[in-house]
């Protein structure tokens, strides 16, 4: 699934390659998939996208906002799979969940893997969508300061028991993070996925904050994770430290074997010596 660095990469590439193009036709999927969330009928989508011009895309959390001017906005969210640009004359994928063709003969297709939103809004209405409305600061925003992060943890401690992995991946507490990037964040911070946030020392909170910023920055600089694909169907340049390839291999810090557990709806990869 795409996480914040992948959505930021896709937004940048759309702005390099697709922004300014005019839509000749828009089609919702030819491959039925009950976990793709549409908010338009096929007919509406075709009628409302034709003749629109792609504006400057931006990412926020796990959401990608693409203006279709005048007056509309295409929203991708919580999805993975492929969002691809196709130069004029290039053969399109056989299956897609959304397809835009442009007047110059190029195209954009989207095919999600597990689930995902592909919704068309009147510009501004997307701000009212569940999960977009009221989104907390993401790690690339100025509001995501160390003080903000400490206050977020302090707020959570009063009401509930939550682990470090839960803080990083549940309830959009830190929008844009997901299970993949969380593994490297926890490794860099030296924290076990099950470590209760109520027990974090000030130094551990700081280490976690620094690890979030460092990991997100590294993944953005690399153009997304190596296990996802960019707009040009190229794998990202950020190689994960902690993933299924690391299991049983020596920890880069202490040399001990990396372990895998299932926890909170996904696999965790960690060093039992370095992550406490
Ligand atoms: Zn280690």
XYZ file of N, CA and C and ligand atoms in Angstrom:
829
model
N 0.845 -1.197 0.000
C 0.000 0.000 0.000
C 0.882 1.249 0.000
N 0.384 2.267 -0.733
C 1.115 3.535 -0.730
C 1.023 4.179 0.651
N 2.132 4.744 1.084
C 2.148 5.541 2.302
C 2.611 6.956 1.900
N 2.774 7.815 2.875
C 3.050 9.222 2.565
C 4.180 9.428 1.550
N 5.330 8.764 1.689
C 6.410 9.020 0.712
C 6.022 8.639 -0.713
N 5.228 7.570 -0.857
C 4.815 7.167 -2.204
C 3.820 8.185 -2.774
N 2.883 8.651 -1.949
C 1.923 9.650 -2.450
C 2.627 10.969 -2.790
N 3.624 11.353 -2.004
C 4.366 12.590 -2.309
C 5.123 12.428 -3.626
N 5.697 11.247 -3.833
C 6.404 10.977 -5.087
C 5.445 11.033 -6.272
N 4.282 10.399 -6.121
C 3.303 10.398 -7.219
C 2.825 11.817 -7.521
N 2.586 12.615 -6.480
C 2.134 13.998 -6.703
C 3.191 14.779 -7.474
N 4.451 14.618 -7.066
C 5.539 15.324 -7.756
C 5.607 14.915 -9.227
N 5.482 13.616 -9.476
C 5.600 13.133 -10.853
C 4.394 13.541 -11.702
N 3.211 13.570 -11.091
C 2.034 14.058 -11.829
C 2.260 15.514 -12.228
N 2.840 16.285 -11.322
C 3.068 17.693 -11.637
C 4.133 17.872 -12.718
N 5.086 16.945 -12.777
C 6.112 16.996 -13.822
C 5.536 16.615 -15.189
N 4.629 15.637 -15.193
C 4.306 14.956 -16.445
C 2.861 15.140 -16.899
N 1.936 15.253 -15.965
C 0.519 15.205 -16.327
C -0.172 16.569 -16.168
N 0.297 17.375 -15.222
C -0.366 18.667 -14.975
C -0.384 19.494 -16.254
N -1.507 20.129 -16.497
C -1.663 20.932 -17.707
C -2.317 20.195 -18.856
N -2.391 18.873 -18.751
C -3.026 18.108 -19.837
C -4.547 18.211 -19.727
N -5.196 18.108 -20.869
C -6.656 18.180 -20.925
C -7.227 16.778 -21.156
N -8.262 16.483 -20.387
C -8.845 15.135 -20.437
C -9.772 14.998 -21.644
N -9.505 13.955 -22.417
C -10.422 13.637 -23.523
C -11.543 12.737 -23.016
N -11.191 11.767 -22.168
C -12.223 10.869 -21.638
C -11.805 10.291 -20.299
N -12.784 10.110 -19.428
C -12.532 9.483 -18.130
C -13.433 8.278 -17.967
N -12.845 7.175 -17.539
C -13.586 5.910 -17.428
C -13.298 5.293 -16.064
N -14.340 4.888 -15.366
C -14.130 4.096 -14.154
C -13.882 2.658 -14.562
N -13.510 1.813 -13.614
C -12.878 0.532 -13.900
C -13.563 -0.408 -14.860
N -12.728 -1.188 -15.538
C -13.231 -2.286 -16.358
C -13.055 -3.605 -15.615
N -12.570 -3.516 -14.378
C -12.281 -4.725 -13.612
C -13.009 -4.594 -12.278
N -14.197 -5.203 -12.164
C -14.993 -4.998 -10.955
C -14.232 -5.410 -9.701
N -14.357 -4.612 -8.678
C -13.573 -4.817 -7.472
C -14.372 -4.164 -6.358
N -14.880 -4.976 -5.441
C -15.836 -4.403 -4.489
C -15.173 -3.532 -3.445
N -13.855 -3.553 -3.359
C -13.193 -2.706 -2.373
C -12.611 -1.429 -2.977
N -13.021 -1.110 -4.203
C -12.694 0.209 -4.738
C -13.888 1.107 -4.453
N -13.610 2.198 -3.790
C -14.700 3.095 -3.403
C -14.827 4.207 -4.427
N -15.938 4.183 -5.157
C -16.268 5.255 -6.099
C -17.401 6.078 -5.493
N -17.497 7.310 -5.884
C -18.644 8.110 -5.467
C -19.441 8.604 -6.672
N -19.113 8.095 -7.860
C -19.804 8.516 -9.086
C -20.185 7.292 -9.901
N -21.242 7.427 -10.668
C -21.551 6.386 -11.639
C -20.580 6.524 -12.813
N -20.508 5.500 -13.620
C -19.658 5.545 -14.820
C -20.042 6.737 -15.696
N -21.341 6.934 -15.875
C -21.816 8.011 -16.745
C -21.419 9.381 -16.183
N -21.626 9.555 -14.877
C -21.262 10.839 -14.244
C -19.769 11.106 -14.381
N -18.985 10.082 -14.115
C -17.531 10.260 -14.151
C -17.079 10.674 -15.551
N -17.631 10.020 -16.558
C -17.265 10.360 -17.944
C -17.682 11.791 -18.273
N -18.882 12.157 -17.879
C -19.404 13.494 -18.222
C -18.630 14.593 -17.496
N -18.304 14.362 -16.219
C -17.708 15.423 -15.405
C -16.207 15.588 -15.639
N -15.558 14.568 -16.175
C -14.111 14.690 -16.390
C -13.767 15.184 -17.795
N -14.617 14.956 -18.761
C -14.291 15.321 -20.149
C -14.036 16.822 -20.268
N -12.925 17.167 -20.894
C -12.599 18.571 -21.134
C -11.913 19.268 -19.975
N -11.786 18.599 -18.840
C -11.129 19.233 -17.691
C -9.594 19.190 -17.867
N -8.936 20.125 -17.196
C -7.471 20.204 -17.250
C -6.898 19.813 -15.898
N -5.860 19.004 -15.921
C -5.240 18.545 -14.678
C -4.447 19.691 -14.056
N -4.721 19.960 -12.792
C -3.999 20.996 -12.059
C -2.851 20.397 -11.262
N -2.322 21.174 -10.329
C -1.180 20.711 -9.536
C -1.630 19.781 -8.421
N -1.093 18.578 -8.428
C -1.457 17.567 -7.437
C -0.722 17.818 -6.130
N -1.310 17.334 -5.059
C -0.610 17.376 -3.778
C -1.014 16.153 -2.954
N -0.137 15.789 -2.017
C -0.399 14.652 -1.142
C -0.565 15.148 0.278
N -1.461 14.483 0.998
C -1.602 14.749 2.436
C -1.962 13.417 3.091
N -1.115 12.965 4.003
C -1.353 11.657 4.608
C -1.336 10.583 3.536
N -2.342 9.716 3.546
C -2.437 8.684 2.509
C -3.462 9.073 1.447
N -3.459 10.345 1.090
C -4.426 10.860 0.128
C -3.711 11.693 -0.917
N -4.192 11.578 -2.150
C -3.620 12.304 -3.275
C -4.726 13.135 -3.912
N -4.497 14.430 -3.972
C -5.497 15.376 -4.461
C -5.064 15.883 -5.833
N -5.893 15.637 -6.845
C -5.555 16.079 -8.207
C -6.683 16.971 -8.717
N -6.456 18.289 -8.776
C -7.499 19.175 -9.303
C -7.789 18.873 -10.772
N -9.056 18.869 -11.118
C -9.477 18.785 -12.518
C -10.233 20.080 -12.781
N -9.528 21.022 -13.385
C -10.075 22.374 -13.528
C -10.891 22.509 -14.815
N -11.945 23.289 -14.786
C -12.409 24.024 -13.616
C -13.375 23.206 -12.758
N -13.237 23.377 -11.458
C -14.349 23.007 -10.587
C -14.364 21.631 -9.956
N -13.433 20.745 -10.314
C -13.493 19.391 -9.756
C -12.140 18.939 -9.204
N -12.178 17.852 -8.480
C -10.960 17.314 -7.881
C -11.076 15.797 -7.781
N -10.038 15.136 -8.266
C -9.972 13.679 -8.200
C -9.171 13.299 -6.959
N -9.753 12.418 -6.154
C -9.135 12.055 -4.882
C -8.830 10.555 -4.874
N -7.549 10.240 -4.703
C -7.142 8.849 -4.467
C -6.788 8.738 -3.002
N -7.205 7.654 -2.348
C -6.857 7.530 -0.946
C -6.770 6.100 -0.475
N -5.853 5.880 0.459
C -5.730 4.587 1.138
C -5.558 3.450 0.136
N -4.885 3.712 -0.967
C -4.774 2.671 -1.994
C -3.320 2.251 -2.200
N -3.163 1.190 -2.968
C -1.829 0.734 -3.364
C -1.892 0.348 -4.818
N -1.089 -0.600 -5.227
C -1.158 -1.050 -6.616
C -0.352 -0.172 -7.535
N -1.001 0.284 -8.607
C -0.294 1.082 -9.614
C -1.110 2.307 -10.003
N -0.443 3.450 -9.988
C -0.987 4.661 -10.603
C 0.037 5.042 -11.650
N -0.337 4.893 -12.925
C 0.672 4.925 -13.990
C 0.360 5.953 -15.063
N 1.433 6.575 -15.535
C 1.363 7.436 -16.720
C 1.754 6.608 -17.937
N 1.026 6.830 -19.035
C 1.331 6.124 -20.276
C 1.523 7.167 -21.375
N 2.695 7.174 -21.966
C 2.974 8.110 -23.063
C 2.090 7.753 -24.265
N 1.895 8.703 -25.180
C 1.066 8.413 -26.358
C 1.564 7.176 -27.096
N 0.627 6.311 -27.468
C 0.989 5.136 -28.255
C 1.406 3.927 -27.452
N 1.618 4.097 -26.155
C 2.033 2.954 -25.329
C 0.799 2.114 -24.988
N 0.977 0.791 -24.992
C -0.138 -0.107 -24.713
C -0.566 0.030 -23.254
N -1.871 0.106 -23.041
C -2.382 0.277 -21.681
C -2.524 -1.069 -20.991
N -2.526 -1.080 -19.645
C -2.769 -2.344 -18.934
C -4.166 -2.879 -19.262
N -4.304 -4.194 -19.208
C -5.596 -4.806 -19.544
C -6.652 -4.472 -18.495
N -6.223 -4.337 -17.264
C -7.173 -4.078 -16.178
C -6.872 -2.732 -15.526
N -7.918 -2.024 -15.186
C -7.739 -0.768 -14.460
C -9.014 -0.470 -13.683
N -8.867 0.348 -12.669
C -10.025 0.808 -11.898
C -10.387 2.246 -12.226
N -9.497 2.903 -12.960
C -9.769 4.282 -13.400
C -8.826 4.563 -14.555
N -9.348 5.292 -15.530
C -8.562 5.545 -16.726
C -8.899 6.939 -17.242
N -7.880 7.764 -17.374
C -8.052 9.080 -17.994
C -7.213 9.107 -19.262
N -7.839 9.492 -20.394
C -7.037 9.745 -21.596
C -6.991 11.239 -21.837
N -5.867 11.694 -22.351
C -5.667 13.123 -22.565
C -5.670 13.428 -24.063
N -5.869 14.713 -24.359
C -6.018 15.101 -25.773
C -4.742 14.876 -26.577
N -3.588 14.755 -25.897
C -2.339 14.489 -26.631
C -2.081 12.999 -26.824
N -3.044 12.158 -26.430
C -2.898 10.710 -26.634
C -2.269 9.978 -25.467
N -1.792 10.702 -24.454
C -1.253 10.031 -23.270
C -2.402 9.638 -22.341
N -2.084 8.904 -21.293
C -3.139 8.394 -20.407
C -2.603 8.192 -18.998
N -3.549 8.104 -18.073
C -3.249 7.796 -16.673
C -4.177 6.654 -16.273
N -3.630 5.585 -15.701
C -4.491 4.503 -15.211
C -4.186 4.232 -13.743
N -5.202 3.743 -13.044
C -5.041 3.351 -11.641
C -5.605 1.958 -11.456
N -4.846 1.142 -10.749
C -5.305 -0.207 -10.401
C -4.872 -0.449 -8.963
N -5.843 -0.583 -8.069
C -5.455 -0.776 -6.685
C -5.368 -2.264 -6.369
N -4.613 -2.569 -5.335
C -4.370 -3.963 -4.987
C -5.424 -4.487 -4.030
N -5.594 -3.813 -2.926
C -6.458 -4.343 -1.881
C -7.751 -3.559 -1.789
N -7.647 -2.275 -1.635
C -8.818 -1.406 -1.573
C -8.356 -0.007 -1.926
N -9.252 0.946 -1.860
C -8.838 2.317 -2.112
C -9.973 3.165 -2.630
N -9.889 4.462 -2.331
C -10.884 5.422 -2.795
C -10.425 6.050 -4.108
N -11.350 6.156 -5.057
C -11.113 6.879 -6.317
C -12.367 7.702 -6.554
N -12.330 8.913 -6.031
C -13.558 9.696 -5.941
C -13.388 11.052 -6.617
N -14.482 11.522 -7.180
C -14.478 12.809 -7.877
C -15.398 13.764 -7.129
N -14.836 14.897 -6.723
C -15.596 15.876 -5.940
C -15.670 17.199 -6.669
N -16.734 17.935 -6.382
C -16.698 19.360 -6.711
C -15.606 19.966 -5.835
N -14.767 20.786 -6.411
C -13.606 21.297 -5.677
C -14.032 21.889 -4.342
N -13.362 21.468 -3.300
C -13.676 21.920 -1.946
C -14.472 20.899 -1.159
N -15.337 20.149 -1.848
C -16.158 19.152 -1.147
C -15.314 18.015 -0.573
N -14.149 17.785 -1.201
C -13.298 16.697 -0.714
C -12.831 16.949 0.716
N -12.817 18.229 1.122
C -12.375 18.536 2.490
C -13.347 17.999 3.531
N -14.561 17.704 3.109
C -15.576 17.208 4.038
C -15.557 15.688 4.150
N -14.747 15.042 3.330
C -14.758 13.580 3.334
C -14.203 13.026 4.642
N -14.825 11.933 5.095
C -14.312 11.250 6.281
C -12.829 10.915 6.070
N -12.031 11.091 7.078
C -10.578 10.860 7.104
C -9.781 12.004 6.507
N -10.386 12.797 5.614
C -9.694 13.997 5.138
C -10.022 15.151 6.070
N -11.310 15.239 6.410
C -11.748 16.297 7.319
C -11.093 16.097 8.688
N -10.501 17.160 9.196
C -9.912 17.078 10.534
C -8.636 16.267 10.619
N -7.994 16.038 9.472
C -6.768 15.227 9.504
C -5.715 15.904 10.391
N -5.087 15.116 11.226
C -4.027 15.651 12.084
C -2.790 15.997 11.237
N -1.871 16.773 11.814
C -0.651 17.100 11.059
C 0.121 15.841 10.646
N 0.623 15.851 9.432
C 1.443 14.741 8.947
C 2.919 15.092 9.168
N 3.796 14.098 9.117
C 5.206 14.355 9.468
C 5.946 15.326 8.561
N 5.377 15.698 7.417
C 6.078 16.664 6.558
C 5.544 18.084 6.739
N 4.605 18.273 7.663
C 4.028 19.601 7.849
C 4.736 20.335 8.996
N 4.826 21.663 8.881
C 5.493 22.438 9.943
C 4.851 22.221 11.316
N 3.554 21.925 11.339
C 2.874 21.749 12.633
C 3.305 20.473 13.352
N 3.971 19.568 12.650
C 4.402 18.308 13.272
C 5.739 18.566 13.985
N 5.661 19.284 15.072
C 6.865 19.612 15.845
C 7.060 18.577 16.948
N 8.220 18.636 17.568
C 8.499 17.731 18.674
C 7.511 17.991 19.833
N 7.167 19.244 20.055
C 6.197 19.572 21.106
C 4.813 19.013 20.761
N 4.428 19.145 19.498
C 3.138 18.580 19.074
C 3.125 17.070 19.317
N 4.225 16.410 18.948
C 4.312 14.959 19.086
C 4.227 14.545 20.563
N 4.917 15.262 21.413
C 4.868 14.962 22.851
C 3.447 15.148 23.391
N 2.765 16.198 22.911
C 1.390 16.453 23.371
C 0.441 15.370 22.869
N 0.662 14.905 21.647
C -0.163 13.819 21.099
C -0.028 12.573 21.978
N 1.201 12.221 22.332
C 1.421 11.049 23.179
C 0.806 11.269 24.562
N 0.970 12.458 25.099
C 0.414 12.748 26.426
C -1.108 12.625 26.415
N -1.749 13.107 25.365
C -3.207 12.999 25.234
C -3.643 11.540 25.191
N -2.903 10.739 24.425
C -3.283 9.330 24.266
C -3.086 8.564 25.569
N -2.090 8.941 26.324
C -1.797 8.199 27.558
C -2.919 8.316 28.577
N -3.657 9.401 28.523
C -4.678 9.587 29.552
C -5.832 8.621 29.361
N -6.134 8.260 28.126
C -7.360 7.507 27.891
C -7.222 6.044 27.576
N -6.043 5.568 27.191
C -6.000 4.230 26.610
C -4.602 3.635 26.705
N -4.568 2.337 26.513
C -3.286 1.653 26.393
C -2.994 1.508 24.907
N -1.862 1.984 24.492
C -1.509 1.894 23.083
C -0.017 1.619 22.975
N 0.350 0.839 21.966
C 1.760 0.514 21.764
C 2.372 1.472 20.747
N 3.683 1.370 20.602
C 4.370 2.198 19.612
C 3.852 1.902 18.212
N 3.677 0.614 17.893
C 3.140 0.321 16.556
C 1.734 0.891 16.402
N 0.936 0.812 17.461
C -0.410 1.380 17.399
C -0.379 2.880 17.158
N 0.535 3.563 17.820
C 0.677 5.011 17.621
C 1.027 5.317 16.167
N 1.899 4.496 15.587
C 2.385 4.778 14.236
C 1.391 4.385 13.153
N 0.532 3.406 13.424
C -0.263 2.854 12.313
C -1.772 2.907 12.506
N -2.267 3.214 13.685
C -3.716 3.128 13.881
C -4.377 4.503 13.891
N -5.615 4.520 13.434
C -6.526 5.660 13.627
C -6.003 6.976 13.048
N -5.102 6.878 12.059
C -4.551 8.094 11.453
C -4.032 9.069 12.502
N -3.468 8.543 13.579
C -2.896 9.429 14.588
C -1.736 10.219 13.994
N -0.949 9.543 13.157
C 0.122 10.214 12.407
C -0.165 9.908 10.931
N -0.952 10.751 10.286
C -1.454 10.414 8.949
C -0.322 10.214 7.943
N -0.464 9.176 7.146
C 0.519 8.894 6.107
C 1.440 7.748 6.441
N 1.581 7.449 7.730
C 2.415 6.295 8.097
C 1.580 5.022 7.977
N 2.244 3.917 7.646
C 1.587 2.620 7.558
C 2.531 1.547 8.063
N 2.106 0.308 7.924
C 2.878 -0.786 8.507
C 4.282 -0.902 7.912
N 4.441 -0.542 6.660
C 5.752 -0.720 6.030
C 6.778 0.257 6.612
N 6.480 1.538 6.536
C 7.467 2.517 7.007
C 7.615 2.458 8.522
N 6.565 2.019 9.218
C 6.622 1.936 10.682
C 7.728 0.994 11.146
N 8.004 -0.053 10.367
C 9.037 -1.014 10.773
C 10.405 -0.337 10.869
N 10.718 0.478 9.866
C 12.021 1.152 9.871
C 12.072 2.254 10.920
N 10.936 2.907 11.141
C 10.890 3.948 12.180
C 11.190 3.312 13.545
N 10.555 2.188 13.843
C 10.754 1.545 15.155
C 12.185 1.042 15.295
N 12.760 0.556 14.205
C 14.154 0.111 14.267
C 15.077 1.294 14.542
N 14.877 2.374 13.799
C 15.745 3.551 13.993
C 15.601 4.113 15.413
N 14.377 4.004 15.962
C 14.141 4.551 17.309
C 14.569 3.584 18.406
N 14.882 2.333 18.052
C 15.254 1.336 19.061
C 14.082 0.926 19.931
N 12.890 0.907 19.350
C 11.693 0.586 20.129
C 10.988 -0.645 19.569
N 10.563 -1.513 20.482
C 9.822 -2.723 20.119
C 8.397 -2.340 19.719
N 7.825 -3.037 18.724
C 6.455 -2.685 18.301
C 5.436 -2.695 19.443
N 5.630 -3.586 20.408
C 4.650 -3.687 21.502
C 4.940 -2.730 22.657
N 5.995 -1.965 22.589
C 6.357 -1.079 23.696
C 5.202 -0.118 23.993
N 4.679 -0.099 25.236
C 3.552 0.800 25.527
C 3.995 2.261 25.496
N 3.208 3.093 24.848
C 3.635 4.499 24.759
C 3.604 5.178 26.127
N 2.822 4.616 27.054
C 2.789 5.181 28.400
C 4.117 5.043 29.137
N 4.967 4.120 28.682
C 6.258 3.887 29.338
C 7.417 4.616 28.657
N 7.139 5.356 27.607
C 8.251 5.981 26.880
C 8.879 7.089 27.716
N 10.193 7.043 27.818
C 10.901 8.144 28.476
C 10.927 9.345 27.533
N 11.314 10.485 28.059
C 11.440 11.678 27.209
C 12.442 11.424 26.084
N 13.524 10.748 26.418
C 14.544 10.459 25.397
C 13.989 9.504 24.338
N 13.192 8.534 24.748
C 12.609 7.604 23.766
C 11.583 8.309 22.875
N 10.811 9.197 23.462
C 9.869 9.975 22.643
C 10.630 10.780 21.602
N 11.720 11.384 22.019
C 12.528 12.191 21.104
C 13.123 11.302 20.009
N 13.593 10.128 20.417
C 14.172 9.197 19.430
C 13.112 8.767 18.420
N 11.901 8.560 18.907
C 10.819 8.143 18.006
C 10.469 9.277 17.046
N 10.384 10.478 17.571
C 10.094 11.646 16.725
C 11.176 11.801 15.653
N 12.429 11.733 16.074
C 13.531 11.878 15.116
C 13.505 10.765 14.069
N 13.155 9.550 14.515
C 13.119 8.415 13.582
C 11.992 8.577 12.563
N 10.866 9.127 12.992
C 9.760 9.377 12.042
C 10.243 10.342 10.961
N 10.822 11.463 11.376
C 11.256 12.462 10.391
C 12.358 11.917 9.487
N 13.315 11.222 10.078
C 14.441 10.712 9.280
C 13.968 9.671 8.270
N 13.063 8.791 8.697
C 12.628 7.711 7.812
C 11.752 8.245 6.696
N 10.835 9.131 7.047
C 9.968 9.716 6.011
C 10.821 10.499 5.010
N 11.785 11.265 5.509
C 12.642 12.053 4.604
C 13.453 11.142 3.684
N 13.960 10.048 4.228
C 14.767 9.132 3.407
C 13.904 8.469 2.338
N 12.683 8.104 2.704
C 11.801 7.438 1.735
C 11.342 8.420 0.650
N 11.119 9.674 1.017
C 10.751 10.675 0.008
C 11.950 10.922 -0.919
N 13.134 11.056 -0.330
C 14.333 11.308 -1.141
C 14.576 10.169 -2.125
N 14.209 8.947 -1.709
C 14.404 7.797 -2.585
C 13.295 7.620 -3.618
N 12.274 8.460 -3.551
C 11.162 8.300 -4.498
C 10.239 7.162 -4.110
N 10.095 6.924 -2.805
C 9.187 5.863 -2.337
C 9.921 4.562 -2.064
N 9.186 3.613 -1.486
C 9.775 2.322 -1.105
C 10.073 1.464 -2.333
N 11.026 0.569 -2.173
C 11.406 -0.325 -3.277
C 10.300 -1.328 -3.619
N 9.367 -1.546 -2.677
C 8.310 -2.529 -2.944
C 7.018 -1.872 -3.439
N 7.113 -0.609 -3.864
C 5.994 0.050 -4.546
C 6.523 0.649 -5.842
N 5.604 1.018 -6.718
C 5.992 1.528 -8.028
C 5.542 2.972 -8.194
N 6.341 3.728 -8.932
C 6.015 5.142 -9.128
C 5.150 5.332 -10.375
N 4.962 6.588 -10.762
C 4.075 6.912 -11.888
C 4.584 6.309 -13.196
N 5.886 6.050 -13.273
C 6.497 5.517 -14.494
C 6.759 4.013 -14.389
N 6.102 3.380 -13.425
C 6.194 1.928 -13.224
C 7.603 1.479 -12.833
N 8.304 2.349 -12.133
C 9.639 2.004 -11.629
C 9.544 1.793 -10.130
N 10.245 0.797 -9.585
C 10.234 0.640 -8.129
C 10.905 1.828 -7.457
N 10.451 2.159 -6.267
C 11.050 3.265 -5.519
C 12.485 2.949 -5.146
N 13.229 3.978 -4.783
C 14.646 3.808 -4.469
C 14.943 3.642 -2.987
N 13.897 3.639 -2.155
C 14.142 3.491 -0.714
C 14.055 2.008 -0.342
N 15.178 1.410 -0.003
C 15.214 -0.003 0.403
C 14.883 -0.095 1.888
N 13.857 -0.841 2.230
C 13.480 -0.982 3.638
C 14.566 -1.715 4.410
N 14.789 -1.274 5.646
C 15.750 -1.966 6.521
C 15.118 -3.224 7.093
N 13.848 -3.106 7.490
C 13.159 -4.181 8.195
C 11.965 -4.637 7.368
N 12.151 -5.729 6.630
C 11.029 -6.327 5.903
C 11.284 -7.821 5.812
N 10.509 -8.527 5.004
C 10.622 -9.995 5.019
C 11.983 -10.496 4.543
N 12.705 -9.648 3.827
C 14.054 -10.058 3.399
C 15.031 -10.062 4.570
N 14.696 -9.305 5.623
C 15.622 -9.164 6.754
C 15.494 -10.299 7.769
N 14.387 -11.056 7.701
C 14.135 -12.070 8.736
C 15.269 -13.094 8.778
N 15.822 -13.325 9.982
C 16.898 -14.299 10.153
C 18.275 -13.762 9.803
N 18.306 -12.597 9.176
C 19.593 -11.994 8.794
C 20.136 -11.191 9.981
N 21.435 -10.890 9.958
C 22.007 -10.138 11.083
C 21.515 -8.694 11.133
N 21.227 -8.246 12.339
C 20.871 -6.844 12.572
C 22.043 -5.965 12.164
N 21.801 -4.876 11.416
C 22.907 -4.014 10.992
C 23.627 -3.332 12.156
N 23.018 -3.327 13.332
C 23.675 -2.673 14.482
C 24.402 -3.698 15.354
N 23.692 -4.750 15.782
C 24.285 -5.651 16.778
C 24.647 -7.026 16.217
N 24.190 -7.346 15.020
C 24.521 -8.636 14.423
C 23.589 -9.764 14.819
N 22.666 -9.528 15.765
C 21.691 -10.548 16.151
C 20.677 -10.781 15.035
N 19.927 -11.888 15.131
C 18.993 -12.243 14.062
C 17.717 -11.399 14.147
N 17.276 -10.907 12.996
C 16.009 -10.157 12.902
C 14.848 -11.158 13.003
N 13.848 -10.795 13.770
C 12.686 -11.661 13.976
C 11.439 -11.052 13.343
N 10.437 -11.944 13.199
C 9.149 -11.519 12.634
C 8.039 -11.961 13.575
N 7.097 -11.084 13.835
C 5.878 -11.452 14.562
C 4.682 -10.859 13.827
N 3.516 -11.452 14.062
C 2.273 -10.840 13.597
C 1.716 -10.029 14.757
N 1.440 -8.785 14.511
C 0.952 -7.933 15.597
C 0.189 -6.749 15.026
N -0.986 -6.515 15.509
C -1.844 -5.407 15.084
C -2.060 -5.410 13.570
N -2.533 -6.517 13.069
C -2.961 -6.551 11.677
C -1.856 -6.432 10.653
N -0.669 -6.945 10.969
C 0.393 -6.925 9.972
C 1.663 -7.484 10.558
N 2.570 -7.879 9.674
C 3.834 -8.442 10.131
C 4.739 -7.345 10.670
N 5.441 -7.678 11.757
C 6.459 -6.774 12.292
C 7.810 -7.458 12.175
N 8.823 -6.698 11.791
C 10.192 -7.177 11.667
C 11.036 -6.324 12.602
N 11.811 -6.981 13.465
C 12.538 -6.184 14.458
C 13.723 -6.963 15.009
N 14.616 -6.204 15.638
C 15.755 -6.808 16.324
C 15.406 -6.906 17.813
N 15.321 -8.112 18.350
C 14.921 -8.236 19.750
C 15.960 -7.677 20.721
N 17.182 -7.469 20.264
C 18.192 -6.893 21.173
C 18.184 -5.370 21.130
N 18.080 -4.817 19.916
C 18.183 -3.357 19.787
C 16.855 -2.640 20.044
N 15.751 -3.371 19.909
C 14.436 -2.719 20.047
C 13.776 -3.189 21.323
N 13.670 -2.265 22.274
C 13.164 -2.640 23.620
C 11.783 -2.067 23.856
Zn 20.200 -5.392 16.814
